[in-house]
mmCIF file of N, CA and C in Angstrom:
data_model
loop_
_atom_site.group_PDB
_atom_site.id
_atom_site.type_symbol
_atom_site.label_atom_id
_atom_site.label_comp_id
_atom_site.label_asym_id
_atom_site.label_seq_id
_atom_site.Cartn_x
_atom_site.Cartn_y
_atom_site.Cartn_z
ATOM 1 N N MET X 1067 352.848 -9.491 65.351
ATOM 2 C CA MET X 1067 354.206 -8.975 65.446
ATOM 3 C C MET X 1067 354.143 -7.452 65.562
ATOM 4 N N THR X 1068 354.791 -6.912 66.558
ATOM 5 C CA THR X 1068 354.808 -5.470 66.737
ATOM 6 C C THR X 1068 355.921 -4.861 65.908
ATOM 7 N N LYS X 1069 355.874 -3.544 65.795
ATOM 8 C CA LYS X 1069 356.892 -2.864 65.010
ATOM 9 C C LYS X 1069 358.290 -3.174 65.529
ATOM 10 N N SER X 1070 358.485 -3.199 66.854
ATOM 11 C CA SER X 1070 359.813 -3.431 67.402
ATOM 12 C C SER X 1070 360.299 -4.858 67.147
ATOM 13 N N GLU X 1071 359.382 -5.792 66.857
ATOM 14 C CA GLU X 1071 359.766 -7.174 66.593
ATOM 15 C C GLU X 1071 360.019 -7.422 65.106
ATOM 16 N N ARG X 1072 359.612 -6.498 64.253
ATOM 17 C CA ARG X 1072 359.819 -6.664 62.820
ATOM 18 C C ARG X 1072 361.304 -6.560 62.495
ATOM 19 N N PRO X 1073 361.792 -7.420 61.636
ATOM 20 C CA PRO X 1073 363.200 -7.285 61.244
ATOM 21 C C PRO X 1073 363.397 -6.028 60.408
ATOM 22 N N ILE X 1074 364.557 -5.449 60.534
ATOM 23 C CA ILE X 1074 364.837 -4.274 59.714
ATOM 24 C C ILE X 1074 365.201 -4.754 58.313
ATOM 25 N N PRO X 1075 365.134 -3.883 57.317
ATOM 26 C CA PRO X 1075 365.444 -4.290 55.947
ATOM 27 C C PRO X 1075 366.832 -4.934 55.850
ATOM 28 N N ALA X 1076 366.942 -5.932 55.000
ATOM 29 C CA ALA X 1076 368.183 -6.703 54.861
ATOM 30 C C ALA X 1076 369.381 -5.824 54.524
ATOM 31 N N LYS X 1077 369.191 -4.830 53.689
ATOM 32 C CA LYS X 1077 370.296 -3.951 53.298
ATOM 33 C C LYS X 1077 370.858 -3.211 54.511
ATOM 34 N N ILE X 1078 369.970 -2.747 55.378
ATOM 35 C CA ILE X 1078 370.410 -2.022 56.567
ATOM 36 C C ILE X 1078 371.025 -2.991 57.571
ATOM 37 N N GLU X 1079 370.421 -4.160 57.720
ATOM 38 C CA GLU X 1079 370.977 -5.178 58.624
ATOM 39 C C GLU X 1079 372.397 -5.548 58.188
ATOM 40 N N GLN X 1080 372.595 -5.734 56.896
ATOM 41 C CA GLN X 1080 373.926 -6.078 56.390
ATOM 42 C C GLN X 1080 374.923 -4.967 56.698
ATOM 43 N N ARG X 1081 374.506 -3.730 56.516
ATOM 44 C CA ARG X 1081 375.409 -2.599 56.793
ATOM 45 C C ARG X 1081 375.767 -2.550 58.274
ATOM 46 N N LEU X 1082 374.793 -2.789 59.137
ATOM 47 C CA LEU X 1082 375.080 -2.811 60.571
ATOM 48 C C LEU X 1082 376.083 -3.912 60.900
ATOM 49 N N MET X 1083 375.919 -5.078 60.280
ATOM 50 C CA MET X 1083 376.852 -6.177 60.537
ATOM 51 C C MET X 1083 378.249 -5.845 60.007
ATOM 52 N N ASP X 1084 378.310 -5.156 58.861
ATOM 53 C CA ASP X 1084 379.604 -4.707 58.338
ATOM 54 C C ASP X 1084 380.275 -3.761 59.325
ATOM 55 N N LEU X 1085 379.503 -2.804 59.844
ATOM 56 C CA LEU X 1085 380.049 -1.844 60.806
ATOM 57 C C LEU X 1085 380.498 -2.538 62.088
ATOM 58 N N LEU X 1086 379.763 -3.566 62.504
ATOM 59 C CA LEU X 1086 380.131 -4.334 63.691
ATOM 60 C C LEU X 1086 381.446 -5.092 63.441
ATOM 61 N N LYS X 1087 381.561 -5.736 62.289
ATOM 62 C CA LYS X 1087 382.780 -6.478 61.954
ATOM 63 C C LYS X 1087 383.996 -5.561 61.878
ATOM 64 N N MET X 1088 383.791 -4.348 61.363
ATOM 65 C CA MET X 1088 384.888 -3.390 61.247
ATOM 66 C C MET X 1088 385.169 -2.684 62.575
ATOM 67 N N LYS X 1089 384.378 -3.023 63.591
ATOM 68 C CA LYS X 1089 384.483 -2.423 64.926
ATOM 69 C C LYS X 1089 384.198 -0.921 64.909
ATOM 70 N N GLU X 1090 383.417 -0.488 63.894
ATOM 71 C CA GLU X 1090 382.947 0.893 63.865
ATOM 72 C C GLU X 1090 381.799 1.056 64.852
ATOM 73 N N PHE X 1091 380.954 0.005 64.969
ATOM 74 C CA PHE X 1091 379.862 -0.030 65.944
ATOM 75 C C PHE X 1091 380.136 -1.189 66.880
ATOM 76 N N ASP X 1092 379.659 -1.061 68.128
ATOM 77 C CA ASP X 1092 379.682 -2.215 69.016
ATOM 78 C C ASP X 1092 378.262 -2.768 69.095
ATOM 79 N N MET X 1093 378.067 -3.862 69.816
ATOM 80 C CA MET X 1093 376.753 -4.517 69.840
ATOM 81 C C MET X 1093 375.689 -3.623 70.469
ATOM 82 N N GLN X 1094 376.054 -2.795 71.423
ATOM 83 C CA GLN X 1094 375.096 -1.876 72.034
ATOM 84 C C GLN X 1094 374.559 -0.896 70.995
ATOM 85 N N GLU X 1095 375.427 -0.389 70.154
ATOM 86 C CA GLU X 1095 374.999 0.544 69.110
ATOM 87 C C GLU X 1095 374.134 -0.155 68.061
ATOM 88 N N VAL X 1096 374.479 -1.378 67.708
ATOM 89 C CA VAL X 1096 373.666 -2.144 66.762
ATOM 90 C C VAL X 1096 372.281 -2.410 67.357
ATOM 91 N N ASN X 1097 372.245 -2.818 68.619
ATOM 92 C CA ASN X 1097 370.958 -3.070 69.277
ATOM 93 C C ASN X 1097 370.109 -1.810 69.342
ATOM 94 N N TRP X 1098 370.735 -0.662 69.587
ATOM 95 C CA TRP X 1098 369.983 0.604 69.626
ATOM 96 C C TRP X 1098 369.387 0.897 68.247
ATOM 97 N N CYS X 1099 370.155 0.639 67.197
ATOM 98 C CA CYS X 1099 369.638 0.843 65.837
ATOM 99 C C CYS X 1099 368.454 -0.082 65.573
ATOM 100 N N HIS X 1100 368.575 -1.347 65.981
ATOM 101 C CA HIS X 1100 367.456 -2.283 65.822
ATOM 102 C C HIS X 1100 366.223 -1.801 66.567
ATOM 103 N N ALA X 1101 366.405 -1.344 67.790
ATOM 104 C CA ALA X 1101 365.278 -0.941 68.632
ATOM 105 C C ALA X 1101 364.580 0.317 68.135
ATOM 106 N N THR X 1102 365.302 1.171 67.452
ATOM 107 C CA THR X 1102 364.713 2.451 67.048
ATOM 108 C C THR X 1102 364.336 2.535 65.577
ATOM 109 N N TYR X 1103 364.697 1.547 64.779
ATOM 110 C CA TYR X 1103 364.496 1.664 63.328
ATOM 111 C C TYR X 1103 363.050 1.939 62.940
ATOM 112 N N TRP X 1104 362.123 1.104 63.362
ATOM 113 C CA TRP X 1104 360.745 1.240 62.881
ATOM 114 C C TRP X 1104 360.055 2.481 63.431
ATOM 115 N N SER X 1105 360.365 2.873 64.643
ATOM 116 C CA SER X 1105 359.708 4.052 65.207
ATOM 117 C C SER X 1105 360.285 5.349 64.649
ATOM 118 N N ARG X 1106 361.522 5.272 64.137
ATOM 119 C CA ARG X 1106 362.176 6.496 63.674
ATOM 120 C C ARG X 1106 362.762 6.364 62.276
ATOM 121 N N ARG X 1107 362.205 5.489 61.455
ATOM 122 C CA ARG X 1107 362.822 5.260 60.149
ATOM 123 C C ARG X 1107 362.807 6.494 59.262
ATOM 124 N N ASP X 1108 361.874 7.426 59.506
ATOM 125 C CA ASP X 1108 361.849 8.644 58.699
ATOM 126 C C ASP X 1108 363.104 9.479 58.904
ATOM 127 N N ASP X 1109 363.705 9.358 60.072
ATOM 128 C CA ASP X 1109 364.958 10.079 60.286
ATOM 129 C C ASP X 1109 366.102 9.100 60.526
ATOM 130 N N TRP X 1110 366.085 8.007 59.763
ATOM 131 C CA TRP X 1110 367.097 6.963 59.893
ATOM 132 C C TRP X 1110 368.499 7.515 59.670
ATOM 133 N N HIS X 1111 368.645 8.446 58.766
ATOM 134 C CA HIS X 1111 369.967 9.029 58.538
ATOM 135 C C HIS X 1111 370.478 9.666 59.822
ATOM 136 N N ALA X 1112 369.606 10.373 60.524
ATOM 137 C CA ALA X 1112 370.010 10.996 61.786
ATOM 138 C C ALA X 1112 370.405 9.936 62.820
ATOM 139 N N ILE X 1113 369.719 8.807 62.816
ATOM 140 C CA ILE X 1113 370.053 7.716 63.734
ATOM 141 C C ILE X 1113 371.443 7.183 63.407
ATOM 142 N N LEU X 1114 371.721 6.954 62.138
ATOM 143 C CA LEU X 1114 373.046 6.451 61.763
ATOM 144 C C LEU X 1114 374.141 7.445 62.123
ATOM 145 N N VAL X 1115 373.878 8.724 61.911
ATOM 146 C CA VAL X 1115 374.863 9.740 62.269
ATOM 147 C C VAL X 1115 375.092 9.726 63.786
ATOM 148 N N ALA X 1116 374.015 9.618 64.567
ATOM 149 C CA ALA X 1116 374.148 9.566 66.022
ATOM 150 C C ALA X 1116 374.936 8.334 66.456
ATOM 151 N N CYS X 1117 374.656 7.182 65.856
ATOM 152 C CA CYS X 1117 375.406 5.953 66.169
ATOM 153 C C CYS X 1117 376.873 6.121 65.796
ATOM 154 N N HIS X 1118 377.105 6.696 64.637
ATOM 155 C CA HIS X 1118 378.482 6.889 64.192
ATOM 156 C C HIS X 1118 379.234 7.825 65.127
ATOM 157 N N ASN X 1119 378.585 8.897 65.545
ATOM 158 C CA ASN X 1119 379.225 9.826 66.476
ATOM 159 C C ASN X 1119 379.514 9.163 67.811
ATOM 160 N N ALA X 1120 378.590 8.342 68.291
ATOM 161 C CA ALA X 1120 378.808 7.605 69.538
ATOM 162 C C ALA X 1120 379.979 6.636 69.384
ATOM 163 N N ALA X 1121 380.038 5.966 68.236
ATOM 164 C CA ALA X 1121 381.134 5.029 67.991
ATOM 165 C C ALA X 1121 382.469 5.766 67.907
ATOM 166 N N LEU X 1122 382.490 6.915 67.258
ATOM 167 C CA LEU X 1122 383.720 7.702 67.186
ATOM 168 C C LEU X 1122 384.186 8.126 68.571
ATOM 169 N N ALA X 1123 383.240 8.567 69.399
ATOM 170 C CA ALA X 1123 383.580 8.972 70.765
ATOM 171 C C ALA X 1123 384.115 7.779 71.548
ATOM 172 N N ARG X 1124 383.486 6.625 71.389
ATOM 173 C CA ARG X 1124 383.924 5.418 72.093
ATOM 174 C C ARG X 1124 385.312 5.011 71.644
ATOM 175 N N THR X 1125 385.551 4.979 70.329
ATOM 176 C CA THR X 1125 386.855 4.543 69.843
ATOM 177 C C THR X 1125 387.931 5.555 70.214
ATOM 178 N N ALA X 1126 387.593 6.829 70.223
ATOM 179 C CA ALA X 1126 388.562 7.847 70.658
ATOM 180 C C ALA X 1126 388.933 7.646 72.119
ATOM 181 N N ALA X 1127 387.935 7.351 72.943
ATOM 182 C CA ALA X 1127 388.191 7.101 74.363
ATOM 183 C C ALA X 1127 389.029 5.844 74.540
ATOM 184 N N GLU X 1128 388.766 4.813 73.743
ATOM 185 C CA GLU X 1128 389.544 3.580 73.823
ATOM 186 C C GLU X 1128 390.989 3.828 73.404
ATOM 187 N N THR X 1129 391.183 4.681 72.410
ATOM 188 C CA THR X 1129 392.525 4.999 71.947
ATOM 189 C C THR X 1129 393.292 5.738 73.031
ATOM 190 N N VAL X 1130 392.640 6.647 73.718
ATOM 191 C CA VAL X 1130 393.272 7.393 74.807
ATOM 192 C C VAL X 1130 393.651 6.431 75.929
ATOM 193 N N ASP X 1131 392.790 5.472 76.231
ATOM 194 C CA ASP X 1131 393.057 4.503 77.293
ATOM 195 C C ASP X 1131 394.215 3.581 76.964
ATOM 196 N N VAL X 1132 394.471 3.345 75.678
ATOM 197 C CA VAL X 1132 395.518 2.425 75.253
ATOM 198 C C VAL X 1132 396.888 3.095 75.269
ATOM 199 N N ARG X 1133 396.939 4.375 75.030
ATOM 200 C CA ARG X 1133 398.211 5.083 74.980
ATOM 201 C C ARG X 1133 398.894 5.078 76.341
ATOM 202 N N PRO X 1134 400.249 4.956 76.322
ATOM 203 C CA PRO X 1134 400.993 4.949 77.604
ATOM 204 C C PRO X 1134 400.956 6.282 78.302
#
């Protein structure tokens, strides 16, 4: 099993699923977190911040698209 095939820790997986359910992250952002966790776990906080910023930008754009 390679690093990219290893499951991420359950606590982090649960948090990602919570964020997905709350529509804070979409599946693309969750998949990116899965793909980068083991290679970049030392800066995991930076990864979460980057995902969160991407999600904020996406939701802001979606909000603009919804407004009349």
